[in-house]
Each structure stands twice: as structure tokens, then as C-alpha cells.
mmCIF file of C-alpha atoms in Angstrom:
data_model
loop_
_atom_site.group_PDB
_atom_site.id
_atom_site.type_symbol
_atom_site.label_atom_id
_atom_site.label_comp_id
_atom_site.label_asym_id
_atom_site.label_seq_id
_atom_site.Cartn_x
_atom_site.Cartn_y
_atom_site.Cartn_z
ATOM 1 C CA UNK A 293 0.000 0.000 0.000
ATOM 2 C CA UNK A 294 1.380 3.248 -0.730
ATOM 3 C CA UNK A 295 2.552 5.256 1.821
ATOM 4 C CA UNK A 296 1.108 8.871 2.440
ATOM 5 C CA UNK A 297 3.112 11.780 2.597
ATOM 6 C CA UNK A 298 1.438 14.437 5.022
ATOM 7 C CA UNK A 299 3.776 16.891 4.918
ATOM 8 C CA UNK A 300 2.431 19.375 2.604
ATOM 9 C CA UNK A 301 0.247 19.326 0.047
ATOM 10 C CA UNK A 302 -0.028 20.300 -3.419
ATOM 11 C CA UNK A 303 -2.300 23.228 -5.025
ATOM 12 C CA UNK A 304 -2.784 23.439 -8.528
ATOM 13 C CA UNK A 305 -4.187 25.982 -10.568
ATOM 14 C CA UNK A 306 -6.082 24.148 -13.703
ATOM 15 C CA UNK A 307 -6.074 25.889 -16.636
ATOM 16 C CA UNK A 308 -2.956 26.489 -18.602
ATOM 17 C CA UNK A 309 -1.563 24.429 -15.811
ATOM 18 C CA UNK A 310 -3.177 20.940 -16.748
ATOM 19 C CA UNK A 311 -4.886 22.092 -19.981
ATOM 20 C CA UNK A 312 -4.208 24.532 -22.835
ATOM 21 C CA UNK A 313 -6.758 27.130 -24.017
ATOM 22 C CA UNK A 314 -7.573 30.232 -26.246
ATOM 23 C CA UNK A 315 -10.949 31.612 -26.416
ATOM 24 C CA UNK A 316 -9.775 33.687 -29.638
ATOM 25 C CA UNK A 317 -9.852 30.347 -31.325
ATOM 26 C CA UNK A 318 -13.566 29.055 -31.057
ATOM 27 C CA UNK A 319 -14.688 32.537 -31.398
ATOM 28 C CA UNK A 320 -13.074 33.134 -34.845
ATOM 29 C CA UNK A 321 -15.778 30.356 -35.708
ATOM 30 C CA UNK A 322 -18.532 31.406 -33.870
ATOM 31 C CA UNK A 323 -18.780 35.160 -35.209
ATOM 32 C CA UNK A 324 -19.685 33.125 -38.324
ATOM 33 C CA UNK A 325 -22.843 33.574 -36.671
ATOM 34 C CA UNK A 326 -23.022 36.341 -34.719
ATOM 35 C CA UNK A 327 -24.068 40.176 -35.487
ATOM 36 C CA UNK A 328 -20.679 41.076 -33.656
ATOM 37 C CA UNK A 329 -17.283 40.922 -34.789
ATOM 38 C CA UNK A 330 -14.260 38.482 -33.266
ATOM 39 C CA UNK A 331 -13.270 41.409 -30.940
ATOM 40 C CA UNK A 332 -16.559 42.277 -29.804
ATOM 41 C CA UNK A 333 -17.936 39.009 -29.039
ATOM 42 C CA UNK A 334 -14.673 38.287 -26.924
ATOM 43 C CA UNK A 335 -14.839 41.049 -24.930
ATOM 44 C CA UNK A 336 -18.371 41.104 -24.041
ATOM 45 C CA UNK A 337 -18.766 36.945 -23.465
ATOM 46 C CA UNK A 338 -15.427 36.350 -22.132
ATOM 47 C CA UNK A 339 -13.762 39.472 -20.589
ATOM 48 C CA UNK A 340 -16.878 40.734 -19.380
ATOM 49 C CA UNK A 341 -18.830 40.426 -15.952
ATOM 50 C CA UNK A 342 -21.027 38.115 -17.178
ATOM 51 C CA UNK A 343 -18.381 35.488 -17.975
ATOM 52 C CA UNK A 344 -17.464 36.865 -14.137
ATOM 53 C CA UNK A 345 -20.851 36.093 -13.226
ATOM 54 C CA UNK A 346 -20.706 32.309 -14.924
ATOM 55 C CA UNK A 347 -17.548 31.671 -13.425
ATOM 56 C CA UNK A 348 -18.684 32.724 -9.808
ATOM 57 C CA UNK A 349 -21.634 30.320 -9.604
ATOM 58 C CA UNK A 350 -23.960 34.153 -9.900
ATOM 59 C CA UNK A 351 -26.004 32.391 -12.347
ATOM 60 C CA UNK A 352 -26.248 29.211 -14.266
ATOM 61 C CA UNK A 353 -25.608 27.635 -17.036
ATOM 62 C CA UNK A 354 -28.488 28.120 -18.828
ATOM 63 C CA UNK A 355 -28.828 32.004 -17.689
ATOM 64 C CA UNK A 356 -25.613 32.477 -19.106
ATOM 65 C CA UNK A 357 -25.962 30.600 -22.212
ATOM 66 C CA UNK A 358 -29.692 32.789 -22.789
ATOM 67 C CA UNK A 359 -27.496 35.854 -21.831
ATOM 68 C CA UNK A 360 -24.278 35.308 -24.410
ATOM 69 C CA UNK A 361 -27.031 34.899 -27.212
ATOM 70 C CA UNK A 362 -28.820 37.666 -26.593
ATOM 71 C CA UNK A 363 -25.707 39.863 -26.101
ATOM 72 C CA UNK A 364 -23.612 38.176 -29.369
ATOM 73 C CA UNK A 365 -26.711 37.894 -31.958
ATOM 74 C CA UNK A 366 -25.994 34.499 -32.284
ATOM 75 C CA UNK A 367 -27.938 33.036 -34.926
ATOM 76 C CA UNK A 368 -29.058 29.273 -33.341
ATOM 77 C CA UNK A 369 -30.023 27.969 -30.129
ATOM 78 C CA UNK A 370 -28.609 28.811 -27.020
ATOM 79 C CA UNK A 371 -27.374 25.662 -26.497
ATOM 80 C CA UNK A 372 -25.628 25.546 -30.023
ATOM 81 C CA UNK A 373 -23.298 27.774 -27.952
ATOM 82 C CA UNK A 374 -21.718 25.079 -25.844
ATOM 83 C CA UNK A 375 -19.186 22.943 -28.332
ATOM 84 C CA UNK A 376 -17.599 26.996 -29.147
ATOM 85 C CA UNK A 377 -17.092 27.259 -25.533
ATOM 86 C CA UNK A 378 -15.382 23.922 -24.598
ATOM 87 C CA UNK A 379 -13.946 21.806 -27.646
ATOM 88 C CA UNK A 380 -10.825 23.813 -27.445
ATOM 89 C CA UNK A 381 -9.358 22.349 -24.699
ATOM 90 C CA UNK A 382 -5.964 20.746 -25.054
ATOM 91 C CA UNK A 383 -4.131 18.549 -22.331
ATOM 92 C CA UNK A 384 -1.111 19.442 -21.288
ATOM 93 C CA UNK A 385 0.516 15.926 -21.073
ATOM 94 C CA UNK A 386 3.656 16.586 -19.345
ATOM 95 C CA UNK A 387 1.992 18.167 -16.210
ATOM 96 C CA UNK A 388 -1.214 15.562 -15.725
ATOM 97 C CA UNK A 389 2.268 13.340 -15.639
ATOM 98 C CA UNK A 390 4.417 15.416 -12.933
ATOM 99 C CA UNK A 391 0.850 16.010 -10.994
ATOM 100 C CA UNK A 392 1.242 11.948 -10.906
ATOM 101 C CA UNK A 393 5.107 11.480 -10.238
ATOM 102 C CA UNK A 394 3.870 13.915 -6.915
ATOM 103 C CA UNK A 395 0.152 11.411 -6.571
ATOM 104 C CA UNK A 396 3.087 8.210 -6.482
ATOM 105 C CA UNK A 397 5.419 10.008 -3.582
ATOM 106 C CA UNK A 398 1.958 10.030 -1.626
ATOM 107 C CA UNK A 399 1.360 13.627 -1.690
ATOM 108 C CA UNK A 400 -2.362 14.912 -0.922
ATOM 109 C CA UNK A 401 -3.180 17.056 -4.319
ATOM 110 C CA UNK A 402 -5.703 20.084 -4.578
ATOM 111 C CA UNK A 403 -7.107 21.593 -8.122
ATOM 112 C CA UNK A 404 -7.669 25.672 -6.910
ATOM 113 C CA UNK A 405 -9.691 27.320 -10.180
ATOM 114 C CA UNK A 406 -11.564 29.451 -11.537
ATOM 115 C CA UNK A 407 -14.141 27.964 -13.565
ATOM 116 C CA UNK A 408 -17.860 27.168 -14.140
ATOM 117 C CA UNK A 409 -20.239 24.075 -14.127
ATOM 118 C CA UNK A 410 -19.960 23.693 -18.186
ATOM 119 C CA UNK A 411 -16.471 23.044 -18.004
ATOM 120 C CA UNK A 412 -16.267 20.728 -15.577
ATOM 121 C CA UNK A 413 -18.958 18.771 -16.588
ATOM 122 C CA UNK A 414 -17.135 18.425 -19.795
ATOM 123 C CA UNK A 415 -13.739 17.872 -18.265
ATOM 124 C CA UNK A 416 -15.054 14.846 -15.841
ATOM 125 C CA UNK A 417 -16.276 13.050 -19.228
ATOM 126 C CA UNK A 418 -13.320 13.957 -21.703
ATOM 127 C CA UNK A 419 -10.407 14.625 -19.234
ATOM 128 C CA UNK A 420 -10.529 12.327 -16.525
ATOM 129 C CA UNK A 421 -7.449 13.062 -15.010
ATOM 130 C CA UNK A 422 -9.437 15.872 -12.757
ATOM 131 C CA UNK A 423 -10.479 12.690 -11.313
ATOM 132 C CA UNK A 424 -7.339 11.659 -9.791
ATOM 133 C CA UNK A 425 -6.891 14.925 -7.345
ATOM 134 C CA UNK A 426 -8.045 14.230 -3.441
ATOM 135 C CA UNK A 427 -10.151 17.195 -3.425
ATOM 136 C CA UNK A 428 -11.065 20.829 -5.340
ATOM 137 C CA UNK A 429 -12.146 24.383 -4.624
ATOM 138 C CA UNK A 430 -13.939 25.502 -7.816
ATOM 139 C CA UNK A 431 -15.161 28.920 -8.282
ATOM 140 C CA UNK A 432 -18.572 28.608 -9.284
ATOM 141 C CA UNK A 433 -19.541 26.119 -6.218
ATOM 142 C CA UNK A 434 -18.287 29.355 -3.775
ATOM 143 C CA UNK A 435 -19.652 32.507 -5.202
ATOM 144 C CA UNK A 436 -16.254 33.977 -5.620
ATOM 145 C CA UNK A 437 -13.052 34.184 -7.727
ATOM 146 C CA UNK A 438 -9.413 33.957 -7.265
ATOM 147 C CA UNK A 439 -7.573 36.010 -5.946
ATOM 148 C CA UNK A 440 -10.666 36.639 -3.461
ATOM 149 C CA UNK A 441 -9.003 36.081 -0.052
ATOM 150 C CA UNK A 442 -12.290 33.777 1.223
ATOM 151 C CA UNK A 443 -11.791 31.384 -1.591
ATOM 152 C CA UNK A 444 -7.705 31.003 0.158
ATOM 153 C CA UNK A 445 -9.765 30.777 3.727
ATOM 154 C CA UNK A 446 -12.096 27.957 2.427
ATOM 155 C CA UNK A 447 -9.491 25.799 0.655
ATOM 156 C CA UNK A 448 -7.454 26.239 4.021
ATOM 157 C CA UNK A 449 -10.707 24.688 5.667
ATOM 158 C CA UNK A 450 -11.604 22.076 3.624
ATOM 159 C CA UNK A 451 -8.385 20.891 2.729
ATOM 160 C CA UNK A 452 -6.697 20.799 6.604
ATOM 161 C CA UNK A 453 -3.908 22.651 5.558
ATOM 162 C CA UNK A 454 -2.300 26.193 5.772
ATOM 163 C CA UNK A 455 0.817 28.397 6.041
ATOM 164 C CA UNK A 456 3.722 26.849 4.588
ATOM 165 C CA UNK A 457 2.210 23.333 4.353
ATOM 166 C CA UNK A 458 0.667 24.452 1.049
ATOM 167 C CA UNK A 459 2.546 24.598 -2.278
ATOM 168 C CA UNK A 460 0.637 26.229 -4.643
ATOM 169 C CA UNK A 461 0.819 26.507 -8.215
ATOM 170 C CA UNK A 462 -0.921 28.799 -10.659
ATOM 171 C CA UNK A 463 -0.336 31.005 -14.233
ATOM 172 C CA UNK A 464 -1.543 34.487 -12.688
ATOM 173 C CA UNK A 465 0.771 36.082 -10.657
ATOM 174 C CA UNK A 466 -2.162 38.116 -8.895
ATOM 175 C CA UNK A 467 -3.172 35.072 -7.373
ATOM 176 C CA UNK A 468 0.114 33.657 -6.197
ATOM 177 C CA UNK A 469 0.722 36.801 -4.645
ATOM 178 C CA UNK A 470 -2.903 36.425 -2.303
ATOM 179 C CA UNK A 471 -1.826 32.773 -1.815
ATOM 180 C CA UNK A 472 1.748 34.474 -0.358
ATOM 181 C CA UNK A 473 -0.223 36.673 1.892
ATOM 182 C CA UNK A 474 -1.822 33.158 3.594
ATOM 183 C CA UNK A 475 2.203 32.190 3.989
ATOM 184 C CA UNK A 476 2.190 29.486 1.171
ATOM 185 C CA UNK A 477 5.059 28.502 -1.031
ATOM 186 C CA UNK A 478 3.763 29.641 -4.092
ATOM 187 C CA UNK A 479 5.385 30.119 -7.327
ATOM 188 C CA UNK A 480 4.112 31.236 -11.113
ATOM 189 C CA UNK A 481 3.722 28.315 -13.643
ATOM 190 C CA UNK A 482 5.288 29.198 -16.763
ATOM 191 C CA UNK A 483 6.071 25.654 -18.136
ATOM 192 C CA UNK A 484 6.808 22.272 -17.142
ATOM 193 C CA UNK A 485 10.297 22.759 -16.992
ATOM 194 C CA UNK A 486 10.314 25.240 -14.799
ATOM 195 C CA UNK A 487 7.647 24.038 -12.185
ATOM 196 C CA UNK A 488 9.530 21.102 -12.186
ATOM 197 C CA UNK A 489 12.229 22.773 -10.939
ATOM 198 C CA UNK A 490 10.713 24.424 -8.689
ATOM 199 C CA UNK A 491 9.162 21.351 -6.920
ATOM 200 C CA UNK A 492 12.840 19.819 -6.772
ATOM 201 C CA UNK A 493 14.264 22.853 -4.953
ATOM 202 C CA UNK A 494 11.222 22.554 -2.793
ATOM 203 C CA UNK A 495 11.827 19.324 -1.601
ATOM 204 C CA UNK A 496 8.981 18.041 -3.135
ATOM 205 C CA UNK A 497 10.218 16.126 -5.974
ATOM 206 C CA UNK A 498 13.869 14.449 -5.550
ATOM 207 C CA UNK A 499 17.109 16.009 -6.789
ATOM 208 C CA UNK A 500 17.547 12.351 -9.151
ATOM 209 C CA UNK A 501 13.321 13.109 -10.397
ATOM 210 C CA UNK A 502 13.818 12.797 -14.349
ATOM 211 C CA UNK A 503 10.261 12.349 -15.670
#
């Protein structure tokens, strides 16, 4: 049986940690059929408050998917939405392997995200890796984003953890700087190379770890 290692455990942002993404992408498509250009539709689906709003667990799935027709001039359904807003997802192969390399040392593992009940959904049937973690603190389930300080406070709680005992990962240096405030090890992810490294200096991984 293998052995669990209590000493600290592992935080991990989720996306463009364990999987790749660019909204530009799908929406080059979907203004195909929309009254709004690329730019347009980007910034008022995605970089908008009601992509905020999604993502917070403010209203659901099928509010927002109502909502991003009305405000795009989409053409079909809402539903006819959903494939533009997931199917370009991309694994990021060498990390779901290091989050495992740190799963077979017996570290306890955390995903920490921002991210609503659409993606997940999909994730749990196409990328079942998000399976393997011992437990999550997703945005939409709280009512709050990253780097909100109560979504730190409520990880701390359900996890068991705090202070330096979590080493936490993420993209967005705004939020590794909140998870610094809480006294975690925290660090930027940039690639695997370099979270790798980061891991070995912490102790984490071993000095021979050669994935």
C-alpha cells in the first residue's frame, strides 16, 4: 500500500496548468454567426462580468448561455453555444504526468480554479485526469473568484492545511501573490520545466526526479 506523505500538500491551478486554451480560437468560428465581430464578441462573453458572473456560480448555465445569445446575436439555439465554448481544450501531457510522479510520492493534491459548471462537466467526461486529485475548490460552487481572499480561507478549511504546508501553483501572478499573503510557497507556472524545478528545490520532488 502506498505510503502517504502528510507533509504538505499540493495546489494546482487548472487551466494552462493541466490544460491549454484560447478563447480567440472558437470565437473566430462562432462570429460566423453572430451580429458582432471576433473582438466584440470576446470582450463582451469572455472578458466581461457576465463570464465573471458564470464563473462565480452568480447564475447558471443556462442564464448564461440565454445571456451570451442575446448579447452576441448568435444566430441558433442557445445551447448551439456550448461545443464553441469547450472543444478547445488541449491537455497538457507533461503536467497531468508530474501532478502523478507527486500522486506516487503520496502527496495529498488540490485543483484551486476558476471555472464554471460547463467546463467541468465536460472535463469529468473527456479529461478524466481531474479525477485523480483528493479534493477541489472551484469557483462557481463558492460565489467567488481567485484572488478573493475567502476562496484562500475555504481551501485552508476544507483541505486541513495552511501556512507553509501548502505549495501552490498557478499562471496568474495576482493570485500567487494572495496565496503568499496566507504564507504558502507559491510560485508562477510558466512551463513544465520550470515548475519542475521548482518542486525539486522545494523538496517536493527528488534532486535524481527525471520524468
Amino acid at each position: 500500500m502506498k505510503s502517504i506523505n502528510n507533509s504538505k500538500l499540493l495546489v494546482f491551478d487548472l487551466g494552462k496548468v493541466f490544460v491549454d486554451f484560447d478563447y480567440k480560437i472558437p470565437i473566430k468560428q462562432l462570429a460566423k454567426r453572430c451580429a458582432l465581430s471576433e473582438e466584440e464578441i470576446y470582450k463582451r462573453l469572455i472578458k466581461s462580468p457576465l463570464f465573471m458572473e458564470f464563473e462565480s456560480g452568480l447564475i447558471s448555465t443556462a442564464e448564461f448561455l440565454k445571456k451570451a445569445k442575446e448579447i452576441s446575436g448568435f444566430n441558433g439555439e442557445p445551447e448551439e453555444l456550448i461545443p464553441y465554448l469547450l472543444e478547445h481544450f488541449r491537455l497538457i501531457t507533461p503536467m497531468i504526468d508530474l501532478h502523478r510522479q507527486c500522486k506516487a510520492l503520496g502527496y495529498k493534491t488540490f485543483l484551486f480554479s476558476n471555472t464554471n459548471e460547463l467546463v467541468i462537466a465536460y472535463f469529468r467526461k473527456v479529461f478524466p485526469f481531474i479525477n485523480e486529485f483528493d479534493g477541489h475548490i472551484f469557483s462557481y460552487e463558492y460565489g467567488c473568484m481567485k484572488p478573493d481572499s475567502r476562496l484562500y480561507k475555504i481551501l485552508e478549511k476544507k483541505s486541513g492545511y495552511s501556512g507553509d504546508k501548502i505549495v501552490y501553483i498557478d499562471d496568474i501572478s495576482e493570485n500567487i501573490n494572495e496565496g503568499l499573503k496566507f504564507g504558502w510557497q507559491a510560485f508562477v507556472h510558466k512551463d513544465y520545466e520550470t515548475t519542475k524545478n521548482h518542486l525539486i528545490e522545494l523538496g517536493i520532488l527528488p534532486d535524481s526526479f527525471n520524468s
